[in-house]
Short mmCIF file of C-alpha atoms and ligand atoms in Angstrom, two decimals:
data_model
loop_
_atom_site.label_atom_id
_atom_site.label_comp_id
_atom_site.label_asym_id
_atom_site.label_seq_id
_atom_site.Cartn_x
_atom_site.Cartn_y
_atom_site.Cartn_z
CA MET A 7 -43.78 7.68 -6.04
CA ARG A 8 -41.48 10.62 -6.58
CA ILE A 9 -37.92 9.34 -6.84
CA SER A 10 -34.58 11.12 -7.18
CA VAL A 11 -31.49 9.22 -8.31
CA ILE A 12 -28.02 10.68 -7.74
CA GLY A 13 -25.53 9.71 -10.46
CA THR A 14 -26.49 8.86 -14.03
CA GLY A 15 -23.90 6.20 -14.79
CA TYR A 16 -24.77 2.63 -15.77
CA VAL A 17 -26.61 2.02 -12.51
CA GLY A 18 -28.22 5.42 -11.91
CA LEU A 19 -29.54 6.00 -15.39
CA VAL A 20 -30.78 2.45 -15.92
CA SER A 21 -32.45 2.42 -12.49
CA GLY A 22 -33.98 5.86 -13.03
CA ALA A 23 -35.34 4.98 -16.46
CA CYS A 24 -36.72 1.63 -15.25
CA PHE A 25 -38.36 3.20 -12.17
CA ALA A 26 -40.06 5.65 -14.55
CA GLU A 27 -41.02 2.79 -16.86
CA VAL A 28 -42.96 1.10 -14.04
CA GLY A 29 -44.85 4.31 -13.31
CA HIS A 30 -42.81 6.38 -10.87
CA ASP A 31 -41.93 10.04 -11.34
CA VAL A 32 -38.14 10.18 -11.56
CA THR A 33 -35.52 12.93 -11.49
CA CYS A 34 -31.96 11.84 -12.28
CA VAL A 35 -29.14 14.03 -11.00
CA ASP A 36 -25.57 14.33 -12.22
CA LEU A 37 -22.71 16.78 -11.76
CA ASP A 38 -21.92 16.40 -15.43
CA ALA A 39 -24.04 18.99 -17.28
CA ALA A 40 -23.27 17.42 -20.69
CA LYS A 41 -24.70 14.07 -19.53
CA VAL A 42 -27.78 15.79 -18.15
CA GLU A 43 -28.35 17.65 -21.40
CA ARG A 44 -27.96 14.47 -23.43
CA ILE A 45 -30.44 12.59 -21.26
CA ASN A 46 -32.96 15.43 -21.48
CA ALA A 47 -32.63 15.22 -25.27
CA GLY A 48 -33.64 11.53 -25.03
CA LYS A 49 -30.12 10.30 -25.84
CA THR A 50 -28.18 7.91 -23.63
CA PRO A 51 -24.56 8.73 -22.71
CA ILE A 52 -23.83 4.97 -22.43
CA HIS A 53 -24.53 2.00 -24.66
CA GLU A 54 -27.25 -0.18 -23.16
CA GLU A 55 -29.68 -2.24 -25.20
CA GLY A 56 -33.17 -0.74 -24.97
CA LEU A 57 -32.17 2.29 -22.90
CA GLU A 58 -32.43 4.93 -25.60
CA ALA A 59 -35.89 3.73 -26.60
CA MET A 60 -36.92 3.97 -22.96
CA LEU A 61 -35.57 7.53 -22.67
CA GLY A 62 -37.40 8.43 -25.87
CA ARG A 63 -40.66 7.23 -24.33
CA LEU A 64 -40.21 8.70 -20.85
CA VAL A 65 -38.11 11.88 -20.96
CA GLY A 66 -40.40 14.86 -20.76
CA THR A 67 -43.15 12.92 -19.00
CA ARG A 68 -42.13 10.81 -15.99
CA LEU A 69 -38.36 11.16 -16.38
CA ARG A 70 -35.96 14.11 -16.42
CA ALA A 71 -32.36 14.90 -15.55
CA THR A 72 -30.87 17.86 -13.73
CA THR A 73 -27.68 19.12 -12.11
CA ASP A 74 -29.75 20.60 -9.26
CA LEU A 75 -29.45 17.94 -6.56
CA ALA A 76 -31.19 19.97 -3.86
CA ALA A 77 -34.30 20.61 -5.95
CA ALA A 78 -34.43 16.94 -7.02
CA VAL A 79 -34.24 15.73 -3.41
CA GLN A 80 -36.76 18.27 -2.17
CA GLY A 81 -39.20 17.30 -4.92
CA SER A 82 -39.05 13.57 -4.16
CA ASP A 83 -39.96 11.10 -1.41
CA ILE A 84 -36.99 8.79 -1.77
CA THR A 85 -33.43 9.31 -3.03
CA PHE A 86 -31.18 6.58 -4.41
CA ILE A 87 -27.42 7.19 -4.35
CA ALA A 88 -25.82 5.63 -7.45
CA VAL A 89 -22.48 7.44 -7.65
CA GLY A 90 -19.16 5.74 -8.37
CA THR A 91 -17.18 3.90 -5.70
CA PRO A 92 -13.75 3.39 -7.30
CA PHE A 93 -10.75 1.67 -5.76
CA ASP A 94 -8.03 4.21 -4.98
CA GLY A 95 -5.18 1.71 -5.09
CA ARG A 96 -5.45 0.87 -1.40
CA HIS A 97 -9.09 1.15 -0.36
CA ILE A 98 -12.56 1.87 -1.66
CA ASP A 99 -12.82 5.60 -2.41
CA LEU A 100 -15.96 6.84 -0.67
CA GLY A 101 -15.42 10.46 -1.73
CA TYR A 102 -18.42 10.58 -4.10
CA ILE A 103 -20.59 8.78 -1.54
CA ARG A 104 -19.66 11.19 1.26
CA GLU A 105 -20.16 14.24 -0.92
CA SER A 106 -23.54 13.12 -2.23
CA ALA A 107 -24.69 12.22 1.32
CA ARG A 108 -23.62 15.66 2.49
CA GLN A 109 -25.53 17.35 -0.35
CA ILE A 110 -28.63 15.23 0.21
CA GLY A 111 -28.49 15.97 3.94
CA ALA A 112 -28.25 19.70 3.25
CA ALA A 113 -31.24 19.45 0.91
CA LEU A 114 -33.27 17.60 3.56
CA ARG A 115 -32.82 20.45 6.04
CA GLY A 116 -36.28 21.91 6.46
CA LYS A 117 -37.94 19.51 3.98
CA SER A 118 -41.34 18.43 5.20
CA GLY A 119 -42.49 14.82 4.98
CA TYR A 120 -40.64 11.62 5.69
CA HIS A 121 -37.79 11.02 3.23
CA VAL A 122 -35.78 7.84 2.71
CA VAL A 123 -32.19 7.85 1.44
CA VAL A 124 -31.04 4.57 -0.11
CA VAL A 125 -27.50 3.63 -1.11
CA LYS A 126 -27.53 1.73 -4.41
CA SER A 127 -23.81 2.06 -5.08
CA THR A 128 -21.63 -0.88 -4.08
CA VAL A 129 -20.09 0.05 -0.73
CA VAL A 130 -18.10 -2.00 1.78
CA PRO A 131 -20.11 -3.39 4.72
CA GLY A 132 -20.73 -0.69 7.30
CA THR A 133 -20.62 2.27 4.91
CA THR A 134 -24.34 3.05 4.89
CA ASP A 135 -24.68 3.02 8.68
CA ASP A 136 -21.26 4.40 9.63
CA VAL A 137 -20.52 6.89 6.84
CA VAL A 138 -23.71 7.83 4.98
CA LEU A 139 -26.09 7.99 7.94
CA PRO A 140 -23.89 10.26 10.12
CA GLU A 141 -23.18 12.50 7.11
CA LEU A 142 -26.93 12.83 6.45
CA GLU A 143 -27.60 13.63 10.12
CA ARG A 144 -24.82 16.20 10.28
CA ALA A 145 -25.83 18.01 7.11
CA SER A 146 -29.59 17.90 7.75
CA GLY A 147 -29.61 18.53 11.49
CA MET A 148 -32.22 15.73 11.67
CA ARG A 149 -32.21 12.25 13.17
CA ALA A 150 -32.18 9.05 11.16
CA GLY A 151 -35.01 6.74 12.17
CA ALA A 152 -37.06 9.60 13.61
CA ASP A 153 -36.98 12.24 10.85
CA PHE A 154 -35.83 10.25 7.80
CA GLY A 155 -35.06 6.69 6.80
CA VAL A 156 -31.84 5.11 5.50
CA GLY A 157 -31.61 2.00 3.36
CA MET A 158 -29.26 -0.03 1.19
CA ASN A 159 -30.45 -1.60 -2.06
CA PRO A 160 -27.57 -3.20 -3.95
CA GLU A 161 -27.79 -3.41 -7.73
CA PHE A 162 -27.09 -6.69 -9.54
CA LEU A 163 -27.52 -5.63 -13.18
CA THR A 164 -25.06 -6.80 -15.81
CA GLU A 165 -23.81 -4.19 -18.24
CA GLY A 166 -24.97 -4.81 -21.79
CA VAL A 167 -28.23 -6.39 -20.61
CA ALA A 168 -28.83 -3.92 -17.80
CA VAL A 169 -32.34 -2.85 -18.81
CA SER A 170 -33.67 -6.39 -19.12
CA ASP A 171 -31.85 -7.39 -15.90
CA PHE A 172 -33.46 -4.48 -14.09
CA MET A 173 -36.93 -5.14 -15.48
CA ARG A 174 -36.68 -8.87 -14.76
CA PRO A 175 -34.56 -9.06 -11.60
CA ASP A 176 -33.57 -12.38 -10.05
CA ARG A 177 -33.79 -10.86 -6.54
CA ILE A 178 -34.36 -7.61 -4.72
CA VAL A 179 -32.35 -6.95 -1.59
CA LEU A 180 -33.67 -4.23 0.69
CA GLY A 181 -31.59 -3.14 3.64
CA GLY A 182 -32.77 -0.59 6.15
CA ILE A 183 -32.17 0.84 9.60
CA ASP A 184 -35.82 0.10 10.46
CA ALA A 185 -39.00 -1.40 9.03
CA ARG A 186 -40.18 1.95 7.69
CA SER A 187 -37.00 2.44 5.61
CA VAL A 188 -37.59 -0.99 4.06
CA ASP A 189 -41.33 -0.52 3.56
CA VAL A 190 -40.87 2.67 1.54
CA GLN A 191 -38.46 0.76 -0.73
CA ARG A 192 -41.06 -2.02 -1.07
CA GLU A 193 -43.43 0.58 -2.53
CA VAL A 194 -40.81 1.52 -5.11
CA TYR A 195 -40.53 -2.13 -6.14
CA ALA A 196 -44.29 -2.86 -5.85
CA SER A 197 -44.52 -3.84 -9.52
CA PHE A 198 -41.85 -6.53 -9.03
CA ALA A 199 -44.02 -8.47 -6.57
CA GLN A 200 -43.12 -11.83 -8.19
CA THR A 201 -39.41 -11.31 -7.53
CA PRO A 202 -37.88 -12.90 -4.41
CA THR A 203 -37.27 -10.02 -2.03
CA LEU A 204 -34.95 -10.18 0.92
CA ALA A 205 -35.31 -7.58 3.66
CA THR A 206 -32.35 -7.24 5.97
CA ASN A 207 -30.07 -4.75 7.68
CA ASN A 208 -27.84 -2.43 5.68
CA LYS A 209 -24.59 -4.23 6.43
CA THR A 210 -25.96 -7.57 5.27
CA ALA A 211 -27.31 -5.96 2.08
CA GLU A 212 -23.85 -4.49 1.41
CA MET A 213 -22.20 -7.85 2.06
CA ILE A 214 -24.61 -9.73 -0.25
CA LYS A 215 -23.40 -7.59 -3.15
CA TYR A 216 -19.70 -8.24 -2.41
CA VAL A 217 -20.17 -11.96 -1.92
CA SER A 218 -22.17 -12.18 -5.16
CA ASN A 219 -19.34 -10.54 -7.10
CA SER A 220 -16.57 -12.38 -5.28
CA VAL A 221 -18.00 -15.82 -6.06
CA LEU A 222 -18.07 -14.98 -9.78
CA ALA A 223 -14.50 -13.66 -9.73
CA THR A 224 -13.40 -16.77 -7.83
CA LEU A 225 -14.92 -19.13 -10.39
CA ILE A 226 -13.26 -17.23 -13.25
CA SER A 227 -9.79 -17.19 -11.67
CA PHE A 228 -10.17 -20.84 -10.65
CA SER A 229 -10.98 -21.76 -14.27
CA ASN A 230 -8.03 -19.70 -15.47
CA GLU A 231 -5.66 -21.40 -13.07
CA MET A 232 -6.90 -24.80 -14.28
CA GLY A 233 -6.44 -23.60 -17.87
CA ASN A 234 -2.90 -22.44 -17.12
CA LEU A 235 -2.13 -25.91 -15.75
CA CYS A 236 -3.67 -27.56 -18.84
CA SER A 237 -1.41 -25.52 -21.10
CA THR A 238 1.69 -26.74 -19.29
CA LEU A 239 0.52 -30.39 -19.33
CA GLY A 240 0.09 -30.68 -23.09
CA GLY A 241 -2.55 -32.85 -24.75
CA VAL A 242 -5.37 -31.53 -22.58
CA ASP A 243 -7.61 -28.61 -23.47
CA VAL A 244 -9.31 -26.73 -20.63
CA ALA A 245 -12.37 -26.17 -22.85
CA ASP A 246 -12.94 -29.95 -23.05
CA VAL A 247 -12.24 -30.28 -19.33
CA MET A 248 -14.78 -27.60 -18.43
CA ARG A 249 -17.39 -29.13 -20.76
CA GLY A 250 -16.93 -32.34 -18.77
CA VAL A 251 -17.25 -30.45 -15.49
CA HIS A 252 -20.42 -28.66 -16.69
CA LEU A 253 -22.13 -32.03 -17.24
CA ALA A 254 -22.25 -32.68 -13.49
CA ARG A 255 -25.81 -32.60 -12.24
CA TYR A 256 -25.07 -29.57 -10.11
CA PHE A 257 -24.11 -27.56 -13.18
CA SER A 258 -26.79 -28.89 -15.51
CA SER A 259 -30.20 -30.26 -14.75
CA VAL A 260 -32.35 -32.66 -16.71
CA LEU A 261 -35.87 -31.42 -17.39
CA GLU A 262 -38.90 -33.71 -17.25
CA ASP A 263 -38.90 -33.97 -21.04
CA GLY A 264 -35.29 -35.20 -20.93
CA ARG A 265 -33.71 -32.00 -22.17
CA ARG A 266 -30.56 -30.96 -20.35
CA VAL A 267 -30.19 -27.31 -19.33
CA GLN A 268 -26.91 -25.86 -18.29
CA ALA A 269 -26.92 -23.67 -15.19
CA PRO A 270 -25.92 -20.09 -16.09
CA ILE A 271 -23.16 -20.24 -13.45
CA SER A 272 -21.28 -22.58 -15.83
CA SER A 273 -20.41 -19.61 -17.99
CA PHE A 274 -18.12 -18.41 -15.19
CA LEU A 275 -16.41 -21.81 -15.12
CA TRP A 276 -14.60 -21.16 -18.38
CA ALA A 277 -11.02 -20.11 -18.99
CA GLY A 278 -10.04 -16.88 -20.72
CA CYS A 279 -7.82 -13.82 -20.59
CA GLY A 280 -9.31 -12.53 -17.35
CA TYR A 281 -12.21 -10.55 -15.98
CA GLY A 282 -12.48 -6.77 -16.09
CA GLY A 283 -15.16 -4.13 -15.84
CA SER A 284 -16.27 -1.63 -13.30
CA CYS A 285 -17.21 -4.17 -10.63
CA LEU A 286 -15.33 -7.46 -10.18
CA PRO A 287 -11.77 -6.01 -10.10
CA LYS A 288 -12.50 -3.10 -7.78
CA ASP A 289 -14.97 -4.93 -5.55
CA THR A 290 -12.70 -7.90 -4.85
CA LYS A 291 -9.81 -5.54 -4.06
CA ALA A 292 -11.98 -3.36 -1.83
CA LEU A 293 -13.22 -6.38 0.13
CA VAL A 294 -9.72 -7.74 0.72
CA ALA A 295 -8.60 -4.27 1.87
CA HIS A 296 -11.64 -4.03 4.14
CA GLY A 297 -10.76 -7.39 5.69
CA ALA A 298 -7.12 -6.34 6.13
CA ASP A 299 -8.22 -3.17 7.93
CA ARG A 300 -9.92 -5.44 10.44
CA GLY A 301 -6.92 -7.74 10.79
CA LEU A 302 -8.31 -10.47 8.56
CA GLU A 303 -6.17 -11.85 5.75
CA MET A 304 -8.16 -13.16 2.80
CA PRO A 305 -5.64 -15.36 0.96
CA LEU A 306 -8.23 -16.99 -1.29
CA LEU A 307 -9.67 -13.75 -2.66
CA ASP A 308 -6.18 -12.30 -2.83
CA ALA A 309 -5.13 -15.18 -5.09
CA VAL A 310 -8.26 -14.64 -7.23
CA ILE A 311 -7.12 -11.06 -7.82
CA HIS A 312 -3.51 -11.96 -8.58
CA THR A 313 -4.43 -14.78 -10.95
CA ASN A 314 -6.60 -12.32 -12.81
CA LEU A 315 -3.94 -9.62 -13.02
CA ALA A 316 -1.52 -12.11 -14.59
CA GLN A 317 -4.00 -13.50 -17.11
CA PRO A 318 -3.76 -10.90 -19.93
CA ALA A 319 -0.01 -11.60 -20.18
CA ARG A 320 -0.91 -15.17 -21.22
CA MET A 321 -2.14 -13.74 -24.54
CA LEU A 322 1.25 -12.13 -25.10
CA ALA A 323 3.07 -15.37 -24.21
CA LEU A 324 1.00 -17.30 -26.77
CA LEU A 325 1.77 -14.66 -29.40
CA GLU A 326 5.48 -14.53 -28.63
CA ALA A 327 5.70 -18.31 -28.83
CA GLN A 328 5.07 -17.87 -32.58
CA PHE A 329 6.51 -14.37 -33.11
CA PRO A 330 9.66 -14.07 -30.95
CA SER A 331 9.96 -10.45 -32.10
CA LEU A 332 6.83 -8.36 -32.44
CA ASP A 333 8.68 -5.40 -33.90
CA GLY A 334 6.73 -4.27 -36.96
CA VAL A 335 4.29 -7.22 -36.76
CA THR A 336 0.69 -6.24 -37.47
CA VAL A 337 -1.61 -7.52 -34.73
CA ALA A 338 -5.38 -7.11 -34.73
CA LEU A 339 -6.91 -6.66 -31.31
CA LEU A 340 -10.45 -8.00 -31.58
CA GLY A 341 -12.71 -6.69 -28.85
CA LEU A 342 -11.79 -3.81 -26.58
CA ALA A 343 -14.64 -3.48 -24.08
CA PHE A 344 -14.36 -5.61 -20.92
CA LYS A 345 -17.29 -7.71 -22.09
CA GLU A 346 -19.58 -8.05 -25.07
CA ASP A 347 -22.63 -5.81 -25.60
CA THR A 348 -21.15 -2.81 -23.81
CA ASP A 349 -18.79 0.06 -24.62
CA ASP A 350 -17.38 0.07 -21.08
CA MET A 351 -13.58 -0.02 -21.14
CA ARG A 352 -13.04 0.06 -17.37
CA GLU A 353 -10.35 -2.47 -16.38
CA SER A 354 -10.68 -4.26 -19.71
CA PRO A 355 -7.96 -6.89 -20.30
CA ALA A 356 -7.56 -5.21 -23.71
CA ILE A 357 -5.77 -2.32 -21.97
CA PRO A 358 -2.70 -4.18 -20.61
CA ILE A 359 -2.58 -6.30 -23.78
CA ALA A 360 -2.61 -3.23 -26.05
CA ARG A 361 0.07 -1.49 -23.98
CA ALA A 362 2.35 -4.53 -24.05
CA LEU A 363 1.93 -4.91 -27.82
CA VAL A 364 2.82 -1.26 -28.43
CA GLU A 365 5.83 -1.49 -26.07
CA ARG A 366 7.09 -4.45 -28.08
CA GLY A 367 6.84 -2.51 -31.35
CA ALA A 368 3.79 -4.27 -32.81
CA ARG A 369 1.53 -2.37 -35.22
CA VAL A 370 -1.83 -2.66 -33.49
CA VAL A 371 -5.13 -2.42 -35.34
CA ALA A 372 -7.99 -2.44 -32.85
CA TYR A 373 -11.61 -3.26 -33.49
CA ASP A 374 -14.68 -3.36 -31.31
CA PRO A 375 -18.24 -3.27 -32.68
CA ILE A 376 -19.14 -0.37 -30.36
CA ALA A 377 -16.26 0.53 -28.03
CA ASN A 378 -13.76 2.03 -30.54
CA ASP A 379 -14.54 5.59 -29.43
CA ALA A 380 -14.41 4.79 -25.71
CA ALA A 381 -11.14 2.91 -26.28
CA ARG A 382 -9.40 5.87 -27.95
CA ALA A 383 -9.45 7.67 -24.59
CA VAL A 384 -7.60 4.89 -22.75
CA LEU A 385 -5.48 2.92 -25.22
CA PRO A 386 -2.03 4.06 -26.42
CA ALA A 387 -2.16 6.75 -29.12
CA GLN A 388 -0.11 4.62 -31.58
CA ILE A 389 -3.04 2.23 -32.11
CA SER A 390 -5.18 2.52 -35.22
CA TYR A 391 -8.84 1.55 -35.33
CA ALA A 392 -10.69 -0.51 -37.93
CA ALA A 393 -14.29 0.18 -38.87
CA SER A 394 -15.17 -3.48 -39.41
CA LEU A 395 -13.98 -6.95 -38.51
CA GLU A 396 -13.00 -7.56 -42.14
CA GLN A 397 -10.87 -4.40 -42.18
CA ALA A 398 -9.23 -5.30 -38.84
CA ILE A 399 -8.05 -8.72 -39.96
CA ALA A 400 -7.14 -7.78 -43.54
CA GLY A 401 -3.39 -7.20 -43.15
CA ALA A 402 -2.80 -8.77 -39.76
CA SER A 403 -0.32 -11.54 -39.01
CA ALA A 404 -2.02 -12.35 -35.72
CA LEU A 405 -5.48 -11.81 -34.26
CA LEU A 406 -5.97 -11.52 -30.51
CA LEU A 407 -9.58 -12.20 -29.57
CA VAL A 408 -10.15 -10.44 -26.25
CA THR A 409 -13.92 -9.86 -25.96
CA ARG A 410 -16.65 -12.45 -26.42
CA TRP A 411 -18.55 -10.54 -29.12
CA SER A 412 -20.82 -12.88 -31.09
CA GLU A 413 -19.67 -11.16 -34.30
CA PHE A 414 -16.28 -12.85 -33.85
CA ARG A 415 -17.91 -16.23 -34.38
CA ARG A 416 -17.75 -15.30 -38.07
CA LEU A 417 -13.95 -15.64 -38.01
CA PRO A 418 -13.83 -19.25 -39.29
CA GLN A 419 -15.89 -18.20 -42.31
CA LEU A 420 -13.75 -15.09 -42.90
CA LEU A 421 -10.47 -16.98 -42.60
CA ALA A 422 -11.51 -20.11 -44.52
CA GLY A 423 -9.22 -20.96 -47.38
CA ARG A 424 -6.87 -18.04 -46.80
CA ALA A 425 -3.37 -19.22 -47.67
CA ASP A 426 -1.87 -16.34 -45.66
CA ALA A 427 -4.26 -16.88 -42.73
CA PRO A 428 -3.19 -15.05 -39.57
CA LEU A 429 -2.70 -16.82 -36.27
CA LEU A 430 -5.86 -16.55 -34.14
CA ILE A 431 -5.22 -16.41 -30.40
CA ASP A 432 -8.55 -17.04 -28.73
CA GLY A 433 -8.67 -15.32 -25.35
CA ARG A 434 -12.28 -16.36 -24.75
CA ARG A 435 -12.30 -19.86 -26.23
CA ILE A 436 -15.30 -19.21 -28.46
CA ILE A 437 -13.85 -20.63 -31.70
CA GLU A 438 -13.27 -24.35 -32.21
CA PRO A 439 -9.51 -24.97 -32.53
CA GLY A 440 -9.89 -26.80 -35.87
CA ALA A 441 -12.21 -24.19 -37.38
CA VAL A 442 -9.49 -21.75 -38.50
CA PRO A 443 -6.18 -22.46 -40.26
CA ARG A 444 -3.92 -21.32 -37.38
CA TYR A 445 -5.21 -21.38 -33.81
CA ALA A 446 -3.91 -20.97 -30.29
CA GLY A 447 -6.04 -20.54 -27.21
CA ILE A 448 -5.82 -19.95 -23.50
CA GLY A 449 -5.65 -23.25 -21.61
CA MET A 450 -4.53 -25.73 -24.29
P1 NAD B 14 -20.42 5.64 -13.12
O1 NAD B 14 -19.06 6.07 -12.76
O2 NAD B 14 -20.72 5.17 -14.52
O3 NAD B 14 -21.46 6.82 -12.80
C1 NAD B 14 -21.45 7.57 -11.62
C2 NAD B 14 -22.06 8.94 -11.93
O4 NAD B 14 -22.23 9.64 -10.71
C3 NAD B 14 -21.18 9.82 -12.80
O5 NAD B 14 -21.93 10.22 -13.94
C4 NAD B 14 -20.84 11.02 -11.89
O6 NAD B 14 -20.74 12.22 -12.60
C5 NAD B 14 -22.00 11.02 -10.93
N1 NAD B 14 -21.75 11.69 -9.65
C6 NAD B 14 -20.72 11.53 -8.79
N2 NAD B 14 -20.89 12.31 -7.70
C7 NAD B 14 -22.06 12.96 -7.85
C8 NAD B 14 -22.78 13.92 -7.07
N3 NAD B 14 -22.35 14.35 -5.89
N4 NAD B 14 -23.94 14.39 -7.57
C9 NAD B 14 -24.40 13.99 -8.75
N5 NAD B 14 -23.77 13.08 -9.54
C10 NAD B 14 -22.62 12.58 -9.09
O7 NAD B 14 -20.80 4.50 -12.09
P2 NAD B 14 -21.66 3.13 -12.30
O8 NAD B 14 -20.93 2.17 -13.14
O9 NAD B 14 -23.06 3.48 -12.63
O10 NAD B 14 -21.59 2.58 -10.80
C11 NAD B 14 -22.22 3.25 -9.73
C12 NAD B 14 -22.19 2.35 -8.52
O11 NAD B 14 -22.95 1.16 -8.76
C13 NAD B 14 -20.81 1.88 -8.12
O12 NAD B 14 -20.73 1.75 -6.73
C14 NAD B 14 -20.71 0.50 -8.75
O13 NAD B 14 -19.80 -0.34 -8.08
C15 NAD B 14 -22.13 0.01 -8.58
N6 NAD B 14 -22.55 -1.01 -9.55
C16 NAD B 14 -22.18 -0.90 -10.85
C17 NAD B 14 -22.61 -1.85 -11.77
C18 NAD B 14 -22.18 -1.78 -13.22
O14 NAD B 14 -22.38 -2.76 -13.93
N7 NAD B 14 -21.63 -0.66 -13.69
C19 NAD B 14 -23.44 -2.90 -11.36
C20 NAD B 14 -23.84 -2.95 -10.04
C21 NAD B 14 -23.39 -2.00 -9.15
#
């Protein structure tokens, strides 16, 4: 099929490349000419395992990028909207969604053949039918259902493993205003026939995405609250507690050969310095605001958000327990991206932690295996950056481990036998407390 994808961020570019990989002809569209040029040169503007190799194989054959949205829409049978949907401080900001719907509608004016427009961005329930559809009708002068189709296909990929998530999805959710809108999407996903596929209306598809993210955020904040209690109790470590919880048969199953496998959901039942990223923080806030607009208070999700906002400060409290004044103290910030295997800094807990350290006069040396460059744009200018883990920890009095990079598992080996070993504050609980000379961790 001929597909156009609007927006070449994490979702748009990965989706576009993967659609091309399974045989479709794909045109990716972005406002940002520099991104478009980079993609057309076979280079990815974002760090995603396997993506650059895919672009290398497909750009110039079944995949291309352009800034010309109208031409891309007119030359395709289906258009996916994958633009950003940020939180504006009070509500979801649908500005990019509205504008892209308007442009797509204008491009559809006079286009022959049945076209389907699908929202892939995460949008609050009702957006596709009540915002996108009317905008498309207005700008095209055509009627949804009769002249073109409208669908909603939420994306569940995880940054860092986005390509493999997309190529091996756990589910495909296809919303649509009618059977035809869904059926055209089924053709797009024809090569994923083994994947459970749920066809539903647009509002339900939108809600599935929010509930999926909210349950993960809830488990994380719940674990953090339990960890915060453990640290006030003394003599109980939340890591041991959670290991005990994970052994329940609903979190781990016993295979026929007797081996025990832990359910992946257990990884969200683990204490740390809080969740970040481009999805969980903004999506939970947008959903609570959406409920409030309809007169529904959501105290549980509200508490999830507030627990998370307070969590980075726990790292500072652990540090200040040992260094009452941070003035002139050299602190290494280990991990800057919101999670491992990505360079995405959006809403990373490293941001409030770095700001607080600088405000308190600490000398901050930051290190991330791949996000140093992205971090420079958002962290305070006073911070210096190390080129390696060894360099980052060399002169530091304290190490704050913020991101679960597997490279940091080398810390026990690097710190072994050092008489002047720095204090390690483990914000992800990935190092055994006894494995380094001086250790403090969230939830103990
Ligand atoms: P992003 O901010 O990385 O990328 C959005 C891109 O859209 C930008 O490059 C921007 O220039 C472009 N754009 C905006 N308006 C445009 C227009 N009118 N025409 C052409 N291009 C336009 O966003 P993202 O992280 O890829 O997220 C996109 C959506 O997918 C969001 O709703 C997000 O919540 C959702 N989502 C994200 C993830 C994730 O892991 N990042 C996962 C699932 C869903």
